[in-house]
Tab-separated table of C-alpha atoms in Angstrom:
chain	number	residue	atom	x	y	z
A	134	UNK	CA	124.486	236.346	-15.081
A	135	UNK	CA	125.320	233.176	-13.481
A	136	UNK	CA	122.229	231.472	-10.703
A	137	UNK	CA	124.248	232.475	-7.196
A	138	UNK	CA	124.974	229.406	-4.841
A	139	UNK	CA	123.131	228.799	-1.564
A	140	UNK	CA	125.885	230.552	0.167
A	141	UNK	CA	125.893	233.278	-2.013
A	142	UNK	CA	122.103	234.070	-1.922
A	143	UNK	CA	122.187	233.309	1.991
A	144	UNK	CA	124.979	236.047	2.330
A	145	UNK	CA	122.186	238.501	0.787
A	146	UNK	CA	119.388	237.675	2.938
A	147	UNK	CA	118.647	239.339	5.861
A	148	UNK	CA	119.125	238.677	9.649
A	149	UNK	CA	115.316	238.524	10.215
A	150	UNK	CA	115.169	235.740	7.071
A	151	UNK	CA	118.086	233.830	8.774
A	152	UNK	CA	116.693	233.823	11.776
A	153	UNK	CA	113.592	232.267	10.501
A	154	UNK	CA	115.374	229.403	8.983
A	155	UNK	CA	117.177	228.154	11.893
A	156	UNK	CA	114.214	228.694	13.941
A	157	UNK	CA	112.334	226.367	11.010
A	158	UNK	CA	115.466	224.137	10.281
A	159	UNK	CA	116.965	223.984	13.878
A	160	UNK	CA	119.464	221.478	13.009
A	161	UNK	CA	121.118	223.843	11.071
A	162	UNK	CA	121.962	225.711	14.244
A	163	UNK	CA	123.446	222.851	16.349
A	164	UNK	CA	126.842	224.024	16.726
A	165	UNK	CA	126.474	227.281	15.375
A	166	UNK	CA	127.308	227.411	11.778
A	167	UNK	CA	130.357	229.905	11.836
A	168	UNK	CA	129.244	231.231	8.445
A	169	UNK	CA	127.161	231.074	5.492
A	170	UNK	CA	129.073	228.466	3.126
A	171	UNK	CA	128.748	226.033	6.813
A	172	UNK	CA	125.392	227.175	7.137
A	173	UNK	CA	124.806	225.986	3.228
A	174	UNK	CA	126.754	222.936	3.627
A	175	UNK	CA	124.645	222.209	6.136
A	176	UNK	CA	121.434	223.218	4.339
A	177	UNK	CA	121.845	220.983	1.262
A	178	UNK	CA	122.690	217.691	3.130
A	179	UNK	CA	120.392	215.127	2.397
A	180	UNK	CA	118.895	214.539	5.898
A	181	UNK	CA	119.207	217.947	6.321
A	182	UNK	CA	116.933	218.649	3.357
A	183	UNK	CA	114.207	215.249	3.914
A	184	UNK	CA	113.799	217.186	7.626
A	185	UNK	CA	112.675	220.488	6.200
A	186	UNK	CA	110.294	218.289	4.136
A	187	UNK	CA	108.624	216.796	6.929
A	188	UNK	CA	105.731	219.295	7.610
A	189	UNK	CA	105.677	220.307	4.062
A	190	UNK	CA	101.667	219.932	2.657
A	191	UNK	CA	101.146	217.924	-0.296
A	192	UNK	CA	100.976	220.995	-2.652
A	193	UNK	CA	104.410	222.454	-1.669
A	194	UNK	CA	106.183	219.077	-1.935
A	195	UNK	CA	104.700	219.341	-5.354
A	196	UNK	CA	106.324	222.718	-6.448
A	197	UNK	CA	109.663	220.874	-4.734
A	198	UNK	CA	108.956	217.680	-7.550
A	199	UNK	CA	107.705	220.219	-10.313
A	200	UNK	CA	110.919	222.283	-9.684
A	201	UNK	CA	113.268	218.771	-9.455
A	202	UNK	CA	111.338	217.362	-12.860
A	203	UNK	CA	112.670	220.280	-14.649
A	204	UNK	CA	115.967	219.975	-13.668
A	205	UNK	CA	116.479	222.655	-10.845
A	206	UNK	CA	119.018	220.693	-9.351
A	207	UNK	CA	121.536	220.907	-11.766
A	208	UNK	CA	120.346	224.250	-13.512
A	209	UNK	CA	118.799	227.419	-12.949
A	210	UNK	CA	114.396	227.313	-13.885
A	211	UNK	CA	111.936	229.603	-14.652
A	212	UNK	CA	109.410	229.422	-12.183
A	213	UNK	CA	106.832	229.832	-14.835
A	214	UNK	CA	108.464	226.642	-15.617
A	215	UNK	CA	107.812	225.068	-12.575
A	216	UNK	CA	104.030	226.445	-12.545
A	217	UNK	CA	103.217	224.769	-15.841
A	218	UNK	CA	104.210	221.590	-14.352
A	219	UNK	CA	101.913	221.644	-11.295
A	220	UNK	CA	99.070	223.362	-13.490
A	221	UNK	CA	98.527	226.602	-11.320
A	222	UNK	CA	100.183	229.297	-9.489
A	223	UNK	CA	102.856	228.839	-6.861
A	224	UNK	CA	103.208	231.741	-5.488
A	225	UNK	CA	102.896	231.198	-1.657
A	226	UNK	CA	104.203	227.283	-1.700
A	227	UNK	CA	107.764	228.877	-3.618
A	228	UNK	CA	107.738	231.542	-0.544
A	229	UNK	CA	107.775	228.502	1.709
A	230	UNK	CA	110.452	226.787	0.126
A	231	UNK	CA	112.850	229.891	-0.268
A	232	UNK	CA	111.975	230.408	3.472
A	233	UNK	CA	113.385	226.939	4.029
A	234	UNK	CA	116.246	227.458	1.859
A	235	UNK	CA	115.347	224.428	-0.235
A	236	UNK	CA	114.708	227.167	-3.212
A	237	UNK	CA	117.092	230.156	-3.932
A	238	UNK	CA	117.455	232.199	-6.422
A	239	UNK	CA	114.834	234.644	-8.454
A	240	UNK	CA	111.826	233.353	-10.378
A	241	UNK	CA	113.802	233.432	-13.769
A	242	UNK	CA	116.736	231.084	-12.161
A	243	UNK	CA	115.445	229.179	-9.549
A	244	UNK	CA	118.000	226.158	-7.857
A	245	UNK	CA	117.655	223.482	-5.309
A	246	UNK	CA	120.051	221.820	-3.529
A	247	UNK	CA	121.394	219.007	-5.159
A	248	UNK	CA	120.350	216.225	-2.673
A	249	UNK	CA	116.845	216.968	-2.790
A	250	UNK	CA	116.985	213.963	-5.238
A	251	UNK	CA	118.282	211.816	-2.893
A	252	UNK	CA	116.246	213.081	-0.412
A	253	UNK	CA	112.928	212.967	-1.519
A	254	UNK	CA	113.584	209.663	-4.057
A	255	UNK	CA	114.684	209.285	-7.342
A	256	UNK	CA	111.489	209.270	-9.042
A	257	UNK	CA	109.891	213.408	-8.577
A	258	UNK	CA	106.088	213.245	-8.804
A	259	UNK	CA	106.536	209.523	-9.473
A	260	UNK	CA	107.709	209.979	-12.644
A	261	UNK	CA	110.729	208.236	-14.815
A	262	UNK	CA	113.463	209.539	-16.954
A	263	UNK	CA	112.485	211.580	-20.215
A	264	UNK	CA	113.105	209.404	-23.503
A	265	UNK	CA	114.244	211.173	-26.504
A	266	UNK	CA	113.048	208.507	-28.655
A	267	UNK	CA	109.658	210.223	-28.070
A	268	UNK	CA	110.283	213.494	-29.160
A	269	UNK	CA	107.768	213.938	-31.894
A	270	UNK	CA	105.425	211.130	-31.818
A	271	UNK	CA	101.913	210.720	-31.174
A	272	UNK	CA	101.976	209.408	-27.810
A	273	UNK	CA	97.614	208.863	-28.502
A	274	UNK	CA	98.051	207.073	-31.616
A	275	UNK	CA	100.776	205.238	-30.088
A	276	UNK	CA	98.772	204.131	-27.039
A	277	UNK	CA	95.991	203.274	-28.861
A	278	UNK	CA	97.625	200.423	-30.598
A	279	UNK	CA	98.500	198.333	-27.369
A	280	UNK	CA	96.391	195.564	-25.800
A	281	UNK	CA	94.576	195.629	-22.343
A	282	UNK	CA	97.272	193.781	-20.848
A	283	UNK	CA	100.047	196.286	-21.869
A	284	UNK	CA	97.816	198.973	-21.315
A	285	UNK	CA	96.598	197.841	-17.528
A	286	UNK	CA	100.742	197.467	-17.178
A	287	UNK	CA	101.490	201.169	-18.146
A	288	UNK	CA	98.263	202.633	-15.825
A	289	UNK	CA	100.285	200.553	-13.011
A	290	UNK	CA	103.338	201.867	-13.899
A	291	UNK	CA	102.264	205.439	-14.649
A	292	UNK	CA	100.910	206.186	-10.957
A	293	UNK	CA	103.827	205.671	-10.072
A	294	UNK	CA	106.919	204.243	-8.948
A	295	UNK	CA	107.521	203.984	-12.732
A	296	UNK	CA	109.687	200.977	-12.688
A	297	UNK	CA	109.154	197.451	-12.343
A	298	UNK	CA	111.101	194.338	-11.876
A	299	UNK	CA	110.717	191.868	-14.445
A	300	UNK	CA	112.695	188.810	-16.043
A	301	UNK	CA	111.236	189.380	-19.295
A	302	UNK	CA	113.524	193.056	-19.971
A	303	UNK	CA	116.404	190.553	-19.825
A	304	UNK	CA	116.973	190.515	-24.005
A	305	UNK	CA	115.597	192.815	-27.021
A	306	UNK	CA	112.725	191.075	-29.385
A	307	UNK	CA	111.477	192.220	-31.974
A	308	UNK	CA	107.958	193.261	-32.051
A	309	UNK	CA	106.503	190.309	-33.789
A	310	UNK	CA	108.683	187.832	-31.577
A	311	UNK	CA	107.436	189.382	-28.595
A	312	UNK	CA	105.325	186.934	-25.823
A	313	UNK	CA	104.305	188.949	-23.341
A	314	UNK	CA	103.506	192.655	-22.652
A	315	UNK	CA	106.814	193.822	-21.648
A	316	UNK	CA	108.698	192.637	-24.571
A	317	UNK	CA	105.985	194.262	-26.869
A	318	UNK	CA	105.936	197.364	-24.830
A	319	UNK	CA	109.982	197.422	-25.137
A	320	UNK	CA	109.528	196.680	-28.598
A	321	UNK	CA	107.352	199.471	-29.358
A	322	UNK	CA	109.678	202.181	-27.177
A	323	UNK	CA	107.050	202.394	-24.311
A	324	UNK	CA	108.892	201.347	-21.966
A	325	UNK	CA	112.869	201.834	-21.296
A	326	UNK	CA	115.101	199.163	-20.289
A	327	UNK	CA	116.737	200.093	-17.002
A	328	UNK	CA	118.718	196.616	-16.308
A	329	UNK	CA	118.129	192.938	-17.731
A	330	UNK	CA	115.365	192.963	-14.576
A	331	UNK	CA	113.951	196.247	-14.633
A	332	UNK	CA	112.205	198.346	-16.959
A	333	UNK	CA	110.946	202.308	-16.419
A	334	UNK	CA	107.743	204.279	-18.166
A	335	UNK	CA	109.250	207.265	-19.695
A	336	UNK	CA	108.303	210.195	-18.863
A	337	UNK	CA	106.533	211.445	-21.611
A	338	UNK	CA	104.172	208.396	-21.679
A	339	UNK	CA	103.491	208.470	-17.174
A	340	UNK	CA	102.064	212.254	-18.265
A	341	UNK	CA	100.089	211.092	-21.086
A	342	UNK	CA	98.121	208.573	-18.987
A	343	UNK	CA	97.540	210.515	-16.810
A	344	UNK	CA	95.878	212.623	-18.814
A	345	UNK	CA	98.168	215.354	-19.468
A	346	UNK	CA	98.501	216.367	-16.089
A	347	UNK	CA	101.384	215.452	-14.215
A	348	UNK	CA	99.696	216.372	-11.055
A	349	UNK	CA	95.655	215.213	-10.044
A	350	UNK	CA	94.208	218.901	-9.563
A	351	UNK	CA	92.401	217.660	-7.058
A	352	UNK	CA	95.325	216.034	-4.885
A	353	UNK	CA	96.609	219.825	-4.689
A	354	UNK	CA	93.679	221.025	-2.348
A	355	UNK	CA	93.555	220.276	1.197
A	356	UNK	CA	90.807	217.529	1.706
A	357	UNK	CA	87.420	218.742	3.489
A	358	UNK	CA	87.480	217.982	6.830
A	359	UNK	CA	83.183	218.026	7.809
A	360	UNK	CA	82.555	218.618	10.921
A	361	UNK	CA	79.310	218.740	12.811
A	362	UNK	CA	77.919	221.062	16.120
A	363	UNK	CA	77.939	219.204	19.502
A	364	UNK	CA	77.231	220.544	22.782
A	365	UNK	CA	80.159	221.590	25.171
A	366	UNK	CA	78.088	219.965	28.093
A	367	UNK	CA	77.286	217.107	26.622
A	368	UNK	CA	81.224	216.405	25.272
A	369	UNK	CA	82.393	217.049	28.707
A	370	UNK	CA	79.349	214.722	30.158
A	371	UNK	CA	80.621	211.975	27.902
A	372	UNK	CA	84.260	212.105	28.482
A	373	UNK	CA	84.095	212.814	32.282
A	374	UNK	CA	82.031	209.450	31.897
A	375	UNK	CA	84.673	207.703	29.870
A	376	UNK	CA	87.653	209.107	32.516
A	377	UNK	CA	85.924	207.453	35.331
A	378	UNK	CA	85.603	204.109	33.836
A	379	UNK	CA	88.838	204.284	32.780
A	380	UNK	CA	90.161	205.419	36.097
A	381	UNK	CA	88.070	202.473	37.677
A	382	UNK	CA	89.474	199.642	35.775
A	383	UNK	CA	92.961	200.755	36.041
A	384	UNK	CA	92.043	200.729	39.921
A	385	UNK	CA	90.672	197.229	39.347
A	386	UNK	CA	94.075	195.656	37.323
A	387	UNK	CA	96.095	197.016	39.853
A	388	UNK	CA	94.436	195.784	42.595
A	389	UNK	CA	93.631	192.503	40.758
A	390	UNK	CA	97.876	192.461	39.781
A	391	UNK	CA	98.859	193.227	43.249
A	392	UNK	CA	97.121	189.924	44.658
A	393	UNK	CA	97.859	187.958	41.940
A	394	UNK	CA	100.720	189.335	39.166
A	395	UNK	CA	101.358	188.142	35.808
A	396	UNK	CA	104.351	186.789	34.926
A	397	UNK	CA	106.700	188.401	31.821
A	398	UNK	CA	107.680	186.868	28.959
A	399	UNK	CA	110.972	185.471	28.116
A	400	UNK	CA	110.995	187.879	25.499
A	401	UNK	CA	109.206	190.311	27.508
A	402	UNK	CA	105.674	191.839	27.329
A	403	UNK	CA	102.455	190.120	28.678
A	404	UNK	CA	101.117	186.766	28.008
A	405	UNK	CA	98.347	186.119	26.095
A	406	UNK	CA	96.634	184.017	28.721
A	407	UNK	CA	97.018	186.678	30.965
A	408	UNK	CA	95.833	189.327	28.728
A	409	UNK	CA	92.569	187.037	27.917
A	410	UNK	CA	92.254	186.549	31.905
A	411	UNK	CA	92.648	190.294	32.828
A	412	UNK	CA	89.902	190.985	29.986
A	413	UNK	CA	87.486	188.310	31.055
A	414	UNK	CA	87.544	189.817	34.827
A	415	UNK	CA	87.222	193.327	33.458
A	416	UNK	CA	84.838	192.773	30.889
A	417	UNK	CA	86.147	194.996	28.734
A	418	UNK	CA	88.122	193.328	25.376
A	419	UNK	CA	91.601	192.971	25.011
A	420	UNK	CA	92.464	196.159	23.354
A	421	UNK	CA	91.423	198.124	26.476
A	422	UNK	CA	92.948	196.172	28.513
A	423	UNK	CA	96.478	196.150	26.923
A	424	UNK	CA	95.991	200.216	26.824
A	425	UNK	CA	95.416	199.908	30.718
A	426	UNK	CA	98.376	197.682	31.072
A	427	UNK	CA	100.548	199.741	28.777
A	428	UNK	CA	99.352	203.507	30.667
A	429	UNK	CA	100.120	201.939	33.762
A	430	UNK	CA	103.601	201.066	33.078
A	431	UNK	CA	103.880	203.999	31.389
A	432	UNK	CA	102.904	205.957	34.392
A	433	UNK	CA	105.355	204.246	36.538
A	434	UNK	CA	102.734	202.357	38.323
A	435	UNK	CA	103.208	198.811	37.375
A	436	UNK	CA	106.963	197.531	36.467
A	437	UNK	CA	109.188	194.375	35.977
A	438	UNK	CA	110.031	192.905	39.527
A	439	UNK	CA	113.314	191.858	37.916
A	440	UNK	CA	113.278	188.687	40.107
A	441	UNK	CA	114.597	185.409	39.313
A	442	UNK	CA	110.856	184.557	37.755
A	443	UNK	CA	110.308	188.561	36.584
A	444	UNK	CA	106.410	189.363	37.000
A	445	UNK	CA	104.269	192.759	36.177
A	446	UNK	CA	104.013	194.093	39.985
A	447	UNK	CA	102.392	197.074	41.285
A	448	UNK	CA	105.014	199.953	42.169
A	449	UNK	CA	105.551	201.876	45.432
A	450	UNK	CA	103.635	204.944	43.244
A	451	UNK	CA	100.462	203.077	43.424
A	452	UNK	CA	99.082	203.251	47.078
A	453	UNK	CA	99.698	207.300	46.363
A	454	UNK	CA	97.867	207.315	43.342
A	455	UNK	CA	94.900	205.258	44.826
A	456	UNK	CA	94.775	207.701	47.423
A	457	UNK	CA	95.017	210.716	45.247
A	458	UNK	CA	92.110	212.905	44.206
A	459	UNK	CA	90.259	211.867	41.007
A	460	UNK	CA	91.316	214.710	39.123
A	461	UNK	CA	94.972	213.889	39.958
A	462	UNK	CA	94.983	210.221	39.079
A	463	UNK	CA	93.632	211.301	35.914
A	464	UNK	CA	95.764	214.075	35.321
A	465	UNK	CA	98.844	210.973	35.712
A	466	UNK	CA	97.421	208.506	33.302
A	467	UNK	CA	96.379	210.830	30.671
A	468	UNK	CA	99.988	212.259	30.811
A	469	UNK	CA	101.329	208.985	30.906
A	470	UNK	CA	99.201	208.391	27.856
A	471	UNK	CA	100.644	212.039	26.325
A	472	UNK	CA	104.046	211.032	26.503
A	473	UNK	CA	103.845	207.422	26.331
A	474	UNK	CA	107.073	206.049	22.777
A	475	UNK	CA	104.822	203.698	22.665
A	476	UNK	CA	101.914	202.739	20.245
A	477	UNK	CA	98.981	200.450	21.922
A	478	UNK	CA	97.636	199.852	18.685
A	479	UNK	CA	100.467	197.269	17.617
A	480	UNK	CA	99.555	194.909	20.164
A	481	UNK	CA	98.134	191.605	18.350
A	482	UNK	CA	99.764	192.243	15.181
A	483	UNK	CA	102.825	190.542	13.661
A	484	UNK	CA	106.292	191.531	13.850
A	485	UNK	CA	108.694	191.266	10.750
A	486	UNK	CA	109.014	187.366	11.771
A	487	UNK	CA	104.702	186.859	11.643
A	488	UNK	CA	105.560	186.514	15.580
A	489	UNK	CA	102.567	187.833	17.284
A	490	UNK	CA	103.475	191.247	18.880
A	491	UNK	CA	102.553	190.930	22.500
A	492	UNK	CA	101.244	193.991	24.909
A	493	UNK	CA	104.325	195.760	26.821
A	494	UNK	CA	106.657	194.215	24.644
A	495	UNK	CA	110.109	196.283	22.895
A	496	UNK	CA	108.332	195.550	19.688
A	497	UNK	CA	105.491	198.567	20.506
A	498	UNK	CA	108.533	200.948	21.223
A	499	UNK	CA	108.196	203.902	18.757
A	500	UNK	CA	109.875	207.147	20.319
A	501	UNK	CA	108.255	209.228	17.948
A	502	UNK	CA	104.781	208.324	19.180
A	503	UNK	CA	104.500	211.330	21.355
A	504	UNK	CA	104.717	213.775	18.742
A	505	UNK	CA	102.321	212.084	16.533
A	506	UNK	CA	99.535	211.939	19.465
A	507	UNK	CA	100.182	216.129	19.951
A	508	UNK	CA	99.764	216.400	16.276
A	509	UNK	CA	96.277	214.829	15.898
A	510	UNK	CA	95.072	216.324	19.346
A	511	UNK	CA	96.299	219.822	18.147
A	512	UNK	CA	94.199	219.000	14.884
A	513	UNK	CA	91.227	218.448	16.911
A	514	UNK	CA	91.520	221.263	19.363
A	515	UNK	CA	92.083	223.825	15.869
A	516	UNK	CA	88.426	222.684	14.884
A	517	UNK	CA	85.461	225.803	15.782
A	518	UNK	CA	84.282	225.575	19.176
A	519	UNK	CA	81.821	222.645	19.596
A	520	UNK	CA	82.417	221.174	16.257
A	521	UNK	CA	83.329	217.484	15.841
A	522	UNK	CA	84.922	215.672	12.917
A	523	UNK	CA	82.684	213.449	11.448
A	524	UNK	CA	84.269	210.657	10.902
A	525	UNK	CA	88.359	209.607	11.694
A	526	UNK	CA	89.083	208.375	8.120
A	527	UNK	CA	88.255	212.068	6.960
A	528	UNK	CA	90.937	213.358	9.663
A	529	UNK	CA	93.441	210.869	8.821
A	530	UNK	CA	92.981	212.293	4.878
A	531	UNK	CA	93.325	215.748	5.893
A	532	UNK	CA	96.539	215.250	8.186
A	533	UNK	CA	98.448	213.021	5.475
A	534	UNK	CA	97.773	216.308	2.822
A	535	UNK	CA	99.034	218.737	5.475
A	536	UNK	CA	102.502	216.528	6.090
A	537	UNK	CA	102.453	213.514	3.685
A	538	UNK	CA	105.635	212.865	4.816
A	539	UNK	CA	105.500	212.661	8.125
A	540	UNK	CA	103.819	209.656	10.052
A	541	UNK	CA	105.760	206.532	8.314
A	542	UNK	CA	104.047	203.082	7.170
A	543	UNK	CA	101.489	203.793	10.583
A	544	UNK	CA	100.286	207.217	9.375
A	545	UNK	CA	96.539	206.659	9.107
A	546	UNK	CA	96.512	203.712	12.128
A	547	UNK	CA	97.924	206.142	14.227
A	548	UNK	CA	95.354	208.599	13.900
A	549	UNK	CA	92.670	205.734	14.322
A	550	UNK	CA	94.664	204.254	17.593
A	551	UNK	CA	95.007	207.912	19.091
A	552	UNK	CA	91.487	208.793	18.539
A	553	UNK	CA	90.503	205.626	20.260
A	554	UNK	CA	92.903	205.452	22.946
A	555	UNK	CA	91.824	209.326	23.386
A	556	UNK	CA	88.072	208.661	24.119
A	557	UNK	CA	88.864	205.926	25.949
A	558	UNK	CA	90.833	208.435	28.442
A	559	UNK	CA	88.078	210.968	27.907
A	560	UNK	CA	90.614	213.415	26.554
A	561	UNK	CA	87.563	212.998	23.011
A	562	UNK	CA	84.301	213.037	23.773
């Protein structure tokens, strides 16, 4: 009997298992789908399918490559198949996925939509295509016959992406013509050629060096994250200490911007001069003080006069929030800081031109800063009462395994940035 389609197996679930994938995969529901072939059309679309992925941990996504590696996309699998592949049981990770609808079918025919591939990238567990010309041959013997040179080339290649751009694929020599270590590894079948500029470790040979396996064991579990005890008093001693004296030198750039404001940029965002000035009179560095100057405009309290010669003014909000209760000006700056597209952190770097990226500039904008900040905080607040993590690298390790896909290029500096921007606030102690 045939693997049923997406549609097909949809149409059998029930409305409690429908329910929970549009309220998992709520772009599916936006209009409603008027039946279950829209509802699959929608379902296997590639942006469709890298959004379920998102907040998928590290060891799912790897049942997802284990199941794409053996060809699920275009046939049915075994998922005993699929199992061998990852080297241990997927039991509860394949019950994700078929809540998802990202894998139907039973565990002798198992399918995924077809644009997983393009979704997820063309290389599944950052592996290449399977060469036939391998099939029976001692892949040991055979790698124990090339140099250190071809041999540090295929380790590179065989973590993976397994291709690589080089001029040398761009004609066939034969072995004992060969200069360099992609023509001999050509030569010898150990590595494919792609194009006359790109070559690809097979399959068969990316497994082998890496030692069988074609997933680290260890990469499966969810890193440690240590922790150690604190006191509640003394965490709310130390960030009620940190609030004020962040509360008091916002007070002190507003008041120092009111008498004497900086001017913006042509290109907008605040000078460096200024920046240096503001930090000198502060005494704090220039980090802090571009996360004051960024809160504040965030908070509606300082803004573009949008004047002839445009300067960073106070706003009509700020006599109010000066004459607020503590408690409330706090409550507006750390909100401001909650909900803030923006990321601090980016400030001094280099944009894609190695132009310096200056504070309150467009080039900070990142709309999906927000949900990133909730994430890490949410991490935090999950951790046993009065227990700490012990260091911020060890958090950013354990986030990236719970959503490896989520975060972009800035993954592991946001978590840094948000955990100091969050002390600084007193929202960490």
């Amino acid at each position: 009997m045939p693997a049923p389609s997406l549609a097909d197996w949809l149409r059998q679930e029930s409305d409690d298992a429908l329910a929970a994938l549009l309220r998992t995969r709520r772009d599916l529901s936006t209009p409603p789908p008027s039946d279950t072939i829209v509802l699959a059309t929608r379902a296997g679309t590639p942006g469709s399918v890298a959004r379920a992925c998102e907040d998928l941990d590290t060891f799912t996504l790897a049942v997802l490559d284990a199941l794409l590696l053996a060809g699920a996309d275009t046939e049915p699998v075994a998922a005993a198949e699929a199992a061998r592949l990852v080297g241990t049981g997927i039991g509860e990770p394949l019950a994700l996925l078929r809540t998802r609808a990202l894998v139907w079918g039973e565990d002798d025919a198992l399918r995924v939509p077809p644009s997983a591939r393009d979704a997820l990238g063309p290389f599944p567990a950052g592996l290449g295509s399977s060469s036939p010309s391998l099939t029976g041959t001692d892949i040991d013997a055979a790698l124990a016959e090339v140099g250190e040179d071809e041999r540090a080339l295929l380790t590179t290649l065989a973590a993976g992406p397994p291709i690589g751009r080089t001029r040398d694929a761009s004609a066939d020599v034969p072995l004992e013509r060969a200069q360099n270590p992609v023509q001999r590894l050509l030569a010898r079948g150990l590595l494919l050629r792609r194009d006359d500029q790109t070559v690809e470790l097979p399959r068969e040979l990316g497994i082998a060096l890496r030692g069988g396996s074609v997933f680290e064991p260890a990469s499966l579990r969810e890193p440690e994250l240590p922790v150690h005890p604190h006191q509640r008093s003394t965490v709310d001693s130390t960030a009620a200490g940190e609030a004020m004296e962040f509360l008091r030198q916002t007070e002190s750039m507003l008041r120092s911007w009111s008498e004497m404001p900086p001017p913006v940029l042509k290109s907008g965002g605040l000078g460096v001069r200024e920046l240096k000035k503001l930090a000198k009179d502060l005494d704090v560095d220039e980090t802090r003080v571009t996360l004051l100057a960024e809160i504040a405009v965030g908070a509606g309290l300082v803004a573009d006069s949008e004047t002839t010669a445009p300067e960073w003014v106070p706003t009509t909000l700020t006599d109010s929030w000066l004459a607020s209760p503590t408690a409330q000006r706090w409550m507006t700056v750390a909100q401001a800081w909650l909900e803030l597209p923006r990321l601090p952190g980016l400030a001094g770097g280099r944009d894609a031109k190695d132009k310096p990226i200056a504070p309150l500039s467009e080039d900070l904008r990142r709309p999906l800063a927000p949900t990133s900040r909730r994430r890490i905080l949410l991490a935090l607040a999950a951790l046993p009462d009065g227990a700490g993590v012990k260091s911020t690298d060890e958090l950013a390790a354990a986030l990236a395994w719970r959503a490896s896909r989520r975060g972009g290029r800035l993954r592991d500096e946001t978590v840094h940035w948000t955990m100091a921007e969050g002390t600084a606030l007193g929202l960490i102690g």
